[in-house]
Amino acid sequence: MIADDIYYESIKRVILHDLNQWAPNKPLLDTICETWSGYPLVYDCSLISYKGGEPVFEVWKHKYFLDSFVYAHIYRHGYAGYVVAQSYLGFKEFPL
């Protein structure tokens, strides 16, 4: 489990760095997807900040919409199993 925590924390750092550098105005994020480049995606969680707090990984629930900001949706690649993140900058692969 610790390896997964380190893996997800590194993903979080990359997403936040990329967004701060390339999308400082943070446009709206698209909804959760089921496919990307013809490959199936399995939704895992989202990187969410509640009421301006520290971004955390949480399963997206529509009731949080008004009180949260979604940085990225996190998926598992349907065939290869590695993480694919969807942010305002598009999709990014995070190989294991």
PDB file of N, CA and C in Angstrom:
ATOM      1  N   MET A   1       0.820  -1.202   0.000  1.00  0.00           N
ATOM      2  CA  MET A   1       0.000   0.000   0.000  1.00  0.00           C
ATOM      3  C   MET A   1       0.865   1.267   0.000  1.00  0.00           C
ATOM      4  N   ILE A   2       2.008   1.230   0.663  1.00  0.00           N
ATOM      5  CA  ILE A   2       2.871   2.398   0.714  1.00  0.00           C
ATOM      6  C   ILE A   2       3.368   2.758  -0.684  1.00  0.00           C
ATOM      7  N   ALA A   3       3.670   1.743  -1.501  1.00  0.00           N
ATOM      8  CA  ALA A   3       4.113   2.013  -2.871  1.00  0.00           C
ATOM      9  C   ALA A   3       3.026   2.744  -3.654  1.00  0.00           C
ATOM     10  N   ASP A   4       1.760   2.343  -3.477  1.00  0.00           N
ATOM     11  CA  ASP A   4       0.651   3.036  -4.136  1.00  0.00           C
ATOM     12  C   ASP A   4       0.537   4.476  -3.661  1.00  0.00           C
ATOM     13  N   ASP A   5       0.727   4.698  -2.362  1.00  0.00           N
ATOM     14  CA  ASP A   5       0.662   6.062  -1.819  1.00  0.00           C
ATOM     15  C   ASP A   5       1.740   6.947  -2.443  1.00  0.00           C
ATOM     16  N   ILE A   6       2.952   6.428  -2.555  1.00  0.00           N
ATOM     17  CA  ILE A   6       4.048   7.181  -3.148  1.00  0.00           C
ATOM     18  C   ILE A   6       3.760   7.447  -4.619  1.00  0.00           C
ATOM     19  N   TYR A   7       3.251   6.427  -5.313  1.00  0.00           N
ATOM     20  CA  TYR A   7       2.905   6.547  -6.738  1.00  0.00           C
ATOM     21  C   TYR A   7       1.856   7.638  -6.945  1.00  0.00           C
ATOM     22  N   TYR A   8       0.781   7.624  -6.141  1.00  0.00           N
ATOM     23  CA  TYR A   8      -0.275   8.621  -6.284  1.00  0.00           C
ATOM     24  C   TYR A   8       0.192  10.013  -5.865  1.00  0.00           C
ATOM     25  N   GLU A   9       1.043  10.111  -4.866  1.00  0.00           N
ATOM     26  CA  GLU A   9       1.577  11.418  -4.474  1.00  0.00           C
ATOM     27  C   GLU A   9       2.448  12.000  -5.590  1.00  0.00           C
ATOM     28  N   SER A  10       3.206  11.155  -6.279  1.00  0.00           N
ATOM     29  CA  SER A  10       4.019  11.656  -7.391  1.00  0.00           C
ATOM     30  C   SER A  10       3.117  12.108  -8.543  1.00  0.00           C
ATOM     31  N   ILE A  11       2.034  11.402  -8.788  1.00  0.00           N
ATOM     32  CA  ILE A  11       1.057  11.811  -9.809  1.00  0.00           C
ATOM     33  C   ILE A  11       0.452  13.161  -9.432  1.00  0.00           C
ATOM     34  N   LYS A  12       0.092  13.307  -8.169  1.00  0.00           N
ATOM     35  CA  LYS A  12      -0.491  14.561  -7.680  1.00  0.00           C
ATOM     36  C   LYS A  12       0.473  15.735  -7.899  1.00  0.00           C
ATOM     37  N   ARG A  13       1.747  15.540  -7.569  1.00  0.00           N
ATOM     38  CA  ARG A  13       2.744  16.607  -7.744  1.00  0.00           C
ATOM     39  C   ARG A  13       2.873  17.008  -9.212  1.00  0.00           C
ATOM     40  N   VAL A  14       2.906  16.016 -10.108  1.00  0.00           N
ATOM     41  CA  VAL A  14       3.033  16.308 -11.540  1.00  0.00           C
ATOM     42  C   VAL A  14       1.818  17.071 -12.041  1.00  0.00           C
ATOM     43  N   ILE A  15       0.621  16.622 -11.683  1.00  0.00           N
ATOM     44  CA  ILE A  15      -0.612  17.287 -12.125  1.00  0.00           C
ATOM     45  C   ILE A  15      -0.644  18.737 -11.639  1.00  0.00           C
ATOM     46  N   LEU A  16      -0.382  18.947 -10.355  1.00  0.00           N
ATOM     47  CA  LEU A  16      -0.430  20.304  -9.808  1.00  0.00           C
ATOM     48  C   LEU A  16       0.645  21.198 -10.418  1.00  0.00           C
ATOM     49  N   HIS A  17       1.840  20.669 -10.622  1.00  0.00           N
ATOM     50  CA  HIS A  17       2.906  21.440 -11.256  1.00  0.00           C
ATOM     51  C   HIS A  17       2.513  21.837 -12.676  1.00  0.00           C
ATOM     52  N   ASP A  18       2.053  20.865 -13.465  1.00  0.00           N
ATOM     53  CA  ASP A  18       1.669  21.144 -14.855  1.00  0.00           C
ATOM     54  C   ASP A  18       0.545  22.174 -14.934  1.00  0.00           C
ATOM     55  N   LEU A  19      -0.450  22.034 -14.072  1.00  0.00           N
ATOM     56  CA  LEU A  19      -1.566  22.987 -14.094  1.00  0.00           C
ATOM     57  C   LEU A  19      -1.116  24.383 -13.694  1.00  0.00           C
ATOM     58  N   ASN A  20      -0.275  24.481 -12.670  1.00  0.00           N
ATOM     59  CA  ASN A  20       0.218  25.799 -12.251  1.00  0.00           C
ATOM     60  C   ASN A  20       1.048  26.459 -13.336  1.00  0.00           C
ATOM     61  N   GLN A  21       1.799  25.655 -14.069  1.00  0.00           N
ATOM     62  CA  GLN A  21       2.660  26.200 -15.104  1.00  0.00           C
ATOM     63  C   GLN A  21       1.904  26.505 -16.395  1.00  0.00           C
ATOM     64  N   TRP A  22       1.013  25.629 -16.823  1.00  0.00           N
ATOM     65  CA  TRP A  22       0.415  25.734 -18.156  1.00  0.00           C
ATOM     66  C   TRP A  22      -1.047  26.143 -18.164  1.00  0.00           C
ATOM     67  N   ALA A  23      -1.743  26.088 -17.037  1.00  0.00           N
ATOM     68  CA  ALA A  23      -3.159  26.457 -17.010  1.00  0.00           C
ATOM     69  C   ALA A  23      -3.485  27.209 -15.728  1.00  0.00           C
ATOM     70  N   PRO A  24      -2.855  28.358 -15.516  1.00  0.00           N
ATOM     71  CA  PRO A  24      -3.080  29.077 -14.257  1.00  0.00           C
ATOM     72  C   PRO A  24      -4.519  29.549 -14.052  1.00  0.00           C
ATOM     73  N   ASN A  25      -5.279  29.725 -15.126  1.00  0.00           N
ATOM     74  CA  ASN A  25      -6.674  30.160 -14.984  1.00  0.00           C
ATOM     75  C   ASN A  25      -7.632  29.016 -14.732  1.00  0.00           C
ATOM     76  N   LYS A  26      -7.157  27.782 -14.853  1.00  0.00           N
ATOM     77  CA  LYS A  26      -7.910  26.576 -14.535  1.00  0.00           C
ATOM     78  C   LYS A  26      -9.320  26.570 -15.141  1.00  0.00           C
ATOM     79  N   PRO A  27      -9.423  26.343 -16.446  1.00  0.00           N
ATOM     80  CA  PRO A  27     -10.754  26.241 -17.062  1.00  0.00           C
ATOM     81  C   PRO A  27     -11.495  25.009 -16.562  1.00  0.00           C
ATOM     82  N   LEU A  28     -12.762  24.911 -16.919  1.00  0.00           N
ATOM     83  CA  LEU A  28     -13.586  23.792 -16.456  1.00  0.00           C
ATOM     84  C   LEU A  28     -13.065  22.465 -16.985  1.00  0.00           C
ATOM     85  N   LEU A  29     -13.125  21.435 -16.150  1.00  0.00           N
ATOM     86  CA  LEU A  29     -12.693  20.098 -16.518  1.00  0.00           C
ATOM     87  C   LEU A  29     -13.853  19.345 -17.150  1.00  0.00           C
ATOM     88  N   ASP A  30     -13.545  18.571 -18.185  1.00  0.00           N
ATOM     89  CA  ASP A  30     -14.566  17.740 -18.822  1.00  0.00           C
ATOM     90  C   ASP A  30     -15.080  16.700 -17.841  1.00  0.00           C
ATOM     91  N   THR A  31     -16.217  16.098 -18.188  1.00  0.00           N
ATOM     92  CA  THR A  31     -16.796  15.051 -17.349  1.00  0.00           C
ATOM     93  C   THR A  31     -15.977  13.773 -17.448  1.00  0.00           C
ATOM     94  N   ILE A  32     -16.290  12.810 -16.619  1.00  0.00           N
ATOM     95  CA  ILE A  32     -15.589  11.527 -16.584  1.00  0.00           C
ATOM     96  C   ILE A  32     -15.779  10.805 -17.918  1.00  0.00           C
ATOM     97  N   CYS A  33     -14.695  10.248 -18.442  1.00  0.00           N
ATOM     98  CA  CYS A  33     -14.697   9.559 -19.739  1.00  0.00           C
ATOM     99  C   CYS A  33     -14.678   8.043 -19.540  1.00  0.00           C
ATOM    100  N   GLU A  34     -15.088   7.331 -20.575  1.00  0.00           N
ATOM    101  CA  GLU A  34     -15.023   5.874 -20.548  1.00  0.00           C
ATOM    102  C   GLU A  34     -13.971   5.329 -21.501  1.00  0.00           C
ATOM    103  N   THR A  35     -13.530   6.144 -22.471  1.00  0.00           N
ATOM    104  CA  THR A  35     -12.503   5.710 -23.407  1.00  0.00           C
ATOM    105  C   THR A  35     -11.542   6.856 -23.688  1.00  0.00           C
ATOM    106  N   TRP A  36     -10.345   6.495 -24.145  1.00  0.00           N
ATOM    107  CA  TRP A  36      -9.336   7.471 -24.537  1.00  0.00           C
ATOM    108  C   TRP A  36      -8.470   6.827 -25.609  1.00  0.00           C
ATOM    109  N   SER A  37      -8.351   7.484 -26.737  1.00  0.00           N
ATOM    110  CA  SER A  37      -7.579   6.979 -27.870  1.00  0.00           C
ATOM    111  C   SER A  37      -7.977   5.550 -28.243  1.00  0.00           C
ATOM    112  N   GLY A  38      -9.250   5.251 -28.103  1.00  0.00           N
ATOM    113  CA  GLY A  38      -9.747   3.931 -28.462  1.00  0.00           C
ATOM    114  C   GLY A  38      -9.570   2.869 -27.395  1.00  0.00           C
ATOM    115  N   TYR A  39      -8.980   3.220 -26.235  1.00  0.00           N
ATOM    116  CA  TYR A  39      -8.769   2.254 -25.157  1.00  0.00           C
ATOM    117  C   TYR A  39      -9.769   2.502 -24.033  1.00  0.00           C
ATOM    118  N   PRO A  40     -10.242   1.437 -23.398  1.00  0.00           N
ATOM    119  CA  PRO A  40     -11.176   1.641 -22.285  1.00  0.00           C
ATOM    120  C   PRO A  40     -10.466   2.220 -21.064  1.00  0.00           C
ATOM    121  N   LEU A  41     -11.175   3.069 -20.343  1.00  0.00           N
ATOM    122  CA  LEU A  41     -10.681   3.636 -19.098  1.00  0.00           C
ATOM    123  C   LEU A  41     -11.583   3.183 -17.961  1.00  0.00           C
ATOM    124  N   VAL A  42     -10.979   2.885 -16.820  1.00  0.00           N
ATOM    125  CA  VAL A  42     -11.727   2.503 -15.626  1.00  0.00           C
ATOM    126  C   VAL A  42     -11.513   3.611 -14.606  1.00  0.00           C
ATOM    127  N   TYR A  43     -12.578   4.343 -14.263  1.00  0.00           N
ATOM    128  CA  TYR A  43     -12.473   5.453 -13.318  1.00  0.00           C
ATOM    129  C   TYR A  43     -11.983   4.946 -11.968  1.00  0.00           C
ATOM    130  N   ASP A  44     -11.016   5.670 -11.390  1.00  0.00           N
ATOM    131  CA  ASP A  44     -10.451   5.315 -10.095  1.00  0.00           C
ATOM    132  C   ASP A  44     -10.835   6.345  -9.037  1.00  0.00           C
ATOM    133  N   CYS A  45     -10.501   7.614  -9.280  1.00  0.00           N
ATOM    134  CA  CYS A  45     -10.790   8.678  -8.321  1.00  0.00           C
ATOM    135  C   CYS A  45     -10.541  10.014  -9.007  1.00  0.00           C
ATOM    136  N   SER A  46     -10.704  11.096  -8.260  1.00  0.00           N
ATOM    137  CA  SER A  46     -10.427  12.439  -8.771  1.00  0.00           C
ATOM    138  C   SER A  46      -9.544  13.180  -7.783  1.00  0.00           C
ATOM    139  N   LEU A  47      -8.761  14.104  -8.293  1.00  0.00           N
ATOM    140  CA  LEU A  47      -7.955  14.978  -7.444  1.00  0.00           C
ATOM    141  C   LEU A  47      -8.800  16.222  -7.198  1.00  0.00           C
ATOM    142  N   ILE A  48      -9.280  16.375  -5.957  1.00  0.00           N
ATOM    143  CA  ILE A  48     -10.291  17.368  -5.612  1.00  0.00           C
ATOM    144  C   ILE A  48      -9.811  18.232  -4.451  1.00  0.00           C
ATOM    145  N   SER A  49     -10.160  19.507  -4.505  1.00  0.00           N
ATOM    146  CA  SER A  49      -9.933  20.417  -3.395  1.00  0.00           C
ATOM    147  C   SER A  49     -11.297  20.882  -2.894  1.00  0.00           C
ATOM    148  N   TYR A  50     -11.571  20.658  -1.615  1.00  0.00           N
ATOM    149  CA  TYR A  50     -12.839  21.088  -1.019  1.00  0.00           C
ATOM    150  C   TYR A  50     -12.693  22.467  -0.396  1.00  0.00           C
ATOM    151  N   LYS A  51     -13.503  23.390  -0.861  1.00  0.00           N
ATOM    152  CA  LYS A  51     -13.540  24.743  -0.307  1.00  0.00           C
ATOM    153  C   LYS A  51     -12.156  25.362  -0.176  1.00  0.00           C
ATOM    154  N   GLY A  52     -11.309  25.177  -1.202  1.00  0.00           N
ATOM    155  CA  GLY A  52      -9.984  25.781  -1.213  1.00  0.00           C
ATOM    156  C   GLY A  52      -8.935  25.064  -0.389  1.00  0.00           C
ATOM    157  N   GLY A  53      -9.246  23.879   0.112  1.00  0.00           N
ATOM    158  CA  GLY A  53      -8.292  23.129   0.923  1.00  0.00           C
ATOM    159  C   GLY A  53      -7.252  22.414   0.080  1.00  0.00           C
ATOM    160  N   GLU A  54      -6.431  21.632   0.733  1.00  0.00           N
ATOM    161  CA  GLU A  54      -5.382  20.841   0.081  1.00  0.00           C
ATOM    162  C   GLU A  54      -6.018  19.813  -0.867  1.00  0.00           C
ATOM    163  N   PRO A  55      -5.510  19.690  -2.095  1.00  0.00           N
ATOM    164  CA  PRO A  55      -6.052  18.685  -3.022  1.00  0.00           C
ATOM    165  C   PRO A  55      -5.858  17.266  -2.487  1.00  0.00           C
ATOM    166  N   VAL A  56      -6.910  16.468  -2.578  1.00  0.00           N
ATOM    167  CA  VAL A  56      -6.884  15.081  -2.114  1.00  0.00           C
ATOM    168  C   VAL A  56      -7.510  14.183  -3.185  1.00  0.00           C
ATOM    169  N   PHE A  57      -7.158  12.903  -3.141  1.00  0.00           N
ATOM    170  CA  PHE A  57      -7.789  11.928  -4.031  1.00  0.00           C
ATOM    171  C   PHE A  57      -9.074  11.445  -3.388  1.00  0.00           C
ATOM    172  N   GLU A  58     -10.167  11.548  -4.121  1.00  0.00           N
ATOM    173  CA  GLU A  58     -11.494  11.189  -3.608  1.00  0.00           C
ATOM    174  C   GLU A  58     -12.342  10.728  -4.778  1.00  0.00           C
ATOM    175  N   VAL A  59     -13.268   9.816  -4.507  1.00  0.00           N
ATOM    176  CA  VAL A  59     -14.214   9.407  -5.545  1.00  0.00           C
ATOM    177  C   VAL A  59     -15.185  10.557  -5.764  1.00  0.00           C
ATOM    178  N   TRP A  60     -15.351  10.954  -7.029  1.00  0.00           N
ATOM    179  CA  TRP A  60     -16.208  12.084  -7.387  1.00  0.00           C
ATOM    180  C   TRP A  60     -17.666  11.757  -7.111  1.00  0.00           C
ATOM    181  N   LYS A  61     -18.332  12.666  -6.418  1.00  0.00           N
ATOM    182  CA  LYS A  61     -19.769  12.567  -6.162  1.00  0.00           C
ATOM    183  C   LYS A  61     -20.390  13.889  -6.566  1.00  0.00           C
ATOM    184  N   HIS A  62     -21.445  13.834  -7.301  1.00  0.00           N
ATOM    185  CA  HIS A  62     -22.057  15.053  -7.834  1.00  0.00           C
ATOM    186  C   HIS A  62     -22.443  16.033  -6.729  1.00  0.00           C
ATOM    187  N   LYS A  63     -22.749  15.531  -5.540  1.00  0.00           N
ATOM    188  CA  LYS A  63     -23.159  16.437  -4.457  1.00  0.00           C
ATOM    189  C   LYS A  63     -22.025  17.362  -4.017  1.00  0.00           C
ATOM    190  N   TYR A  64     -20.762  17.014  -4.359  1.00  0.00           N
ATOM    191  CA  TYR A  64     -19.626  17.851  -4.002  1.00  0.00           C
ATOM    192  C   TYR A  64     -19.398  18.987  -4.992  1.00  0.00           C
ATOM    193  N   PHE A  65     -20.139  19.014  -6.074  1.00  0.00           N
ATOM    194  CA  PHE A  65     -19.876  19.917  -7.188  1.00  0.00           C
ATOM    195  C   PHE A  65     -19.743  21.379  -6.752  1.00  0.00           C
ATOM    196  N   LEU A  66     -20.627  21.872  -5.921  1.00  0.00           N
ATOM    197  CA  LEU A  66     -20.627  23.286  -5.561  1.00  0.00           C
ATOM    198  C   LEU A  66     -19.531  23.672  -4.569  1.00  0.00           C
ATOM    199  N   ASP A  67     -19.060  22.713  -3.778  1.00  0.00           N
ATOM    200  CA  ASP A  67     -18.079  23.020  -2.739  1.00  0.00           C
ATOM    201  C   ASP A  67     -16.667  22.554  -3.061  1.00  0.00           C
ATOM    202  N   SER A  68     -16.420  22.132  -4.303  1.00  0.00           N
ATOM    203  CA  SER A  68     -15.110  21.582  -4.606  1.00  0.00           C
ATOM    204  C   SER A  68     -14.592  22.051  -5.955  1.00  0.00           C
ATOM    205  N   PHE A  69     -13.292  21.852  -6.124  1.00  0.00           N
ATOM    206  CA  PHE A  69     -12.642  22.140  -7.388  1.00  0.00           C
ATOM    207  C   PHE A  69     -11.934  20.870  -7.829  1.00  0.00           C
ATOM    208  N   VAL A  70     -12.206  20.404  -9.034  1.00  0.00           N
ATOM    209  CA  VAL A  70     -11.622  19.163  -9.531  1.00  0.00           C
ATOM    210  C   VAL A  70     -10.420  19.490 -10.405  1.00  0.00           C
ATOM    211  N   TYR A  71      -9.246  19.035  -9.984  1.00  0.00           N
ATOM    212  CA  TYR A  71      -8.011  19.238 -10.747  1.00  0.00           C
ATOM    213  C   TYR A  71      -7.875  18.205 -11.859  1.00  0.00           C
ATOM    214  N   ALA A  72      -8.232  16.950 -11.555  1.00  0.00           N
ATOM    215  CA  ALA A  72      -8.062  15.877 -12.536  1.00  0.00           C
ATOM    216  C   ALA A  72      -8.908  14.670 -12.148  1.00  0.00           C
ATOM    217  N   HIS A  73      -9.291  13.905 -13.161  1.00  0.00           N
ATOM    218  CA  HIS A  73      -9.901  12.595 -12.948  1.00  0.00           C
ATOM    219  C   HIS A  73      -8.810  11.563 -13.193  1.00  0.00           C
ATOM    220  N   ILE A  74      -8.776  10.533 -12.364  1.00  0.00           N
ATOM    221  CA  ILE A  74      -7.749   9.499 -12.446  1.00  0.00           C
ATOM    222  C   ILE A  74      -8.415   8.194 -12.879  1.00  0.00           C
ATOM    223  N   TYR A  75      -7.806   7.558 -13.873  1.00  0.00           N
ATOM    224  CA  TYR A  75      -8.324   6.307 -14.411  1.00  0.00           C
ATOM    225  C   TYR A  75      -7.225   5.258 -14.405  1.00  0.00           C
ATOM    226  N   ARG A  76      -7.626   4.014 -14.552  1.00  0.00           N
ATOM    227  CA  ARG A  76      -6.716   2.916 -14.863  1.00  0.00           C
ATOM    228  C   ARG A  76      -6.955   2.565 -16.323  1.00  0.00           C
ATOM    229  N   HIS A  77      -5.867   2.390 -17.060  1.00  0.00           N
ATOM    230  CA  HIS A  77      -5.951   1.977 -18.459  1.00  0.00           C
ATOM    231  C   HIS A  77      -6.584   0.591 -18.482  1.00  0.00           C
ATOM    232  N   GLY A  78      -7.612   0.419 -19.314  1.00  0.00           N
ATOM    233  CA  GLY A  78      -8.382  -0.821 -19.330  1.00  0.00           C
ATOM    234  C   GLY A  78      -7.595  -2.060 -19.683  1.00  0.00           C
ATOM    235  N   TYR A  79      -6.515  -1.939 -20.440  1.00  0.00           N
ATOM    236  CA  TYR A  79      -5.727  -3.098 -20.839  1.00  0.00           C
ATOM    237  C   TYR A  79      -4.408  -3.203 -20.078  1.00  0.00           C
ATOM    238  N   ALA A  80      -3.698  -2.093 -19.961  1.00  0.00           N
ATOM    239  CA  ALA A  80      -2.357  -2.122 -19.376  1.00  0.00           C
ATOM    240  C   ALA A  80      -2.355  -1.919 -17.861  1.00  0.00           C
ATOM    241  N   GLY A  81      -3.390  -1.323 -17.296  1.00  0.00           N
ATOM    242  CA  GLY A  81      -3.497  -1.159 -15.849  1.00  0.00           C
ATOM    243  C   GLY A  81      -2.807   0.049 -15.257  1.00  0.00           C
ATOM    244  N   TYR A  82      -2.025   0.788 -16.039  1.00  0.00           N
ATOM    245  CA  TYR A  82      -1.355   1.957 -15.479  1.00  0.00           C
ATOM    246  C   TYR A  82      -2.330   3.136 -15.387  1.00  0.00           C
ATOM    247  N   VAL A  83      -1.909   4.186 -14.706  1.00  0.00           N
ATOM    248  CA  VAL A  83      -2.765   5.346 -14.463  1.00  0.00           C
ATOM    249  C   VAL A  83      -2.745   6.297 -15.660  1.00  0.00           C
ATOM    250  N   VAL A  84      -3.934   6.812 -15.978  1.00  0.00           N
ATOM    251  CA  VAL A  84      -4.109   7.867 -16.967  1.00  0.00           C
ATOM    252  C   VAL A  84      -4.864   8.988 -16.256  1.00  0.00           C
ATOM    253  N   ALA A  85      -4.311  10.196 -16.290  1.00  0.00           N
ATOM    254  CA  ALA A  85      -4.952  11.347 -15.654  1.00  0.00           C
ATOM    255  C   ALA A  85      -5.542  12.261 -16.717  1.00  0.00           C
ATOM    256  N   GLN A  86      -6.732  12.761 -16.446  1.00  0.00           N
ATOM    257  CA  GLN A  86      -7.400  13.716 -17.335  1.00  0.00           C
ATOM    258  C   GLN A  86      -7.502  15.034 -16.588  1.00  0.00           C
ATOM    259  N   SER A  87      -6.758  16.041 -17.063  1.00  0.00           N
ATOM    260  CA  SER A  87      -6.828  17.368 -16.463  1.00  0.00           C
ATOM    261  C   SER A  87      -7.217  18.362 -17.544  1.00  0.00           C
ATOM    262  N   TYR A  88      -7.138  19.639 -17.230  1.00  0.00           N
ATOM    263  CA  TYR A  88      -7.467  20.686 -18.194  1.00  0.00           C
ATOM    264  C   TYR A  88      -6.514  20.671 -19.376  1.00  0.00           C
ATOM    265  N   LEU A  89      -5.361  20.057 -19.177  1.00  0.00           N
ATOM    266  CA  LEU A  89      -4.352  19.994 -20.225  1.00  0.00           C
ATOM    267  C   LEU A  89      -4.531  18.775 -21.118  1.00  0.00           C
ATOM    268  N   GLY A  90      -5.526  17.956 -20.848  1.00  0.00           N
ATOM    269  CA  GLY A  90      -5.764  16.759 -21.633  1.00  0.00           C
ATOM    270  C   GLY A  90      -5.439  15.513 -20.830  1.00  0.00           C
ATOM    271  N   PHE A  91      -5.059  14.457 -21.529  1.00  0.00           N
ATOM    272  CA  PHE A  91      -4.750  13.182 -20.884  1.00  0.00           C
ATOM    273  C   PHE A  91      -3.246  13.007 -20.774  1.00  0.00           C
ATOM    274  N   LYS A  92      -2.817  12.372 -19.672  1.00  0.00           N
ATOM    275  CA  LYS A  92      -1.391  12.103 -19.470  1.00  0.00           C
ATOM    276  C   LYS A  92      -1.259  10.714 -18.870  1.00  0.00           C
ATOM    277  N   GLU A  93      -0.339   9.923 -19.428  1.00  0.00           N
ATOM    278  CA  GLU A  93      -0.094   8.580 -18.936  1.00  0.00           C
ATOM    279  C   GLU A  93       0.951   8.597 -17.833  1.00  0.00           C
ATOM    280  N   PHE A  94       0.764   7.727 -16.837  1.00  0.00           N
ATOM    281  CA  PHE A  94       1.717   7.544 -15.746  1.00  0.00           C
ATOM    282  C   PHE A  94       2.043   6.056 -15.651  1.00  0.00           C
ATOM    283  N   PRO A  95       3.014   5.581 -16.476  1.00  0.00           N
ATOM    284  CA  PRO A  95       3.368   4.161 -16.452  1.00  0.00           C
ATOM    285  C   PRO A  95       3.825   3.724 -15.060  1.00  0.00           C
ATOM    286  N   LEU A  96       3.605   2.474 -14.756  1.00  0.00           N
ATOM    287  CA  LEU A  96       3.999   1.925 -13.460  1.00  0.00           C
ATOM    288  C   LEU A  96       5.503   1.830 -13.355  1.00  0.00           C
TER     289      LEU A  96
END
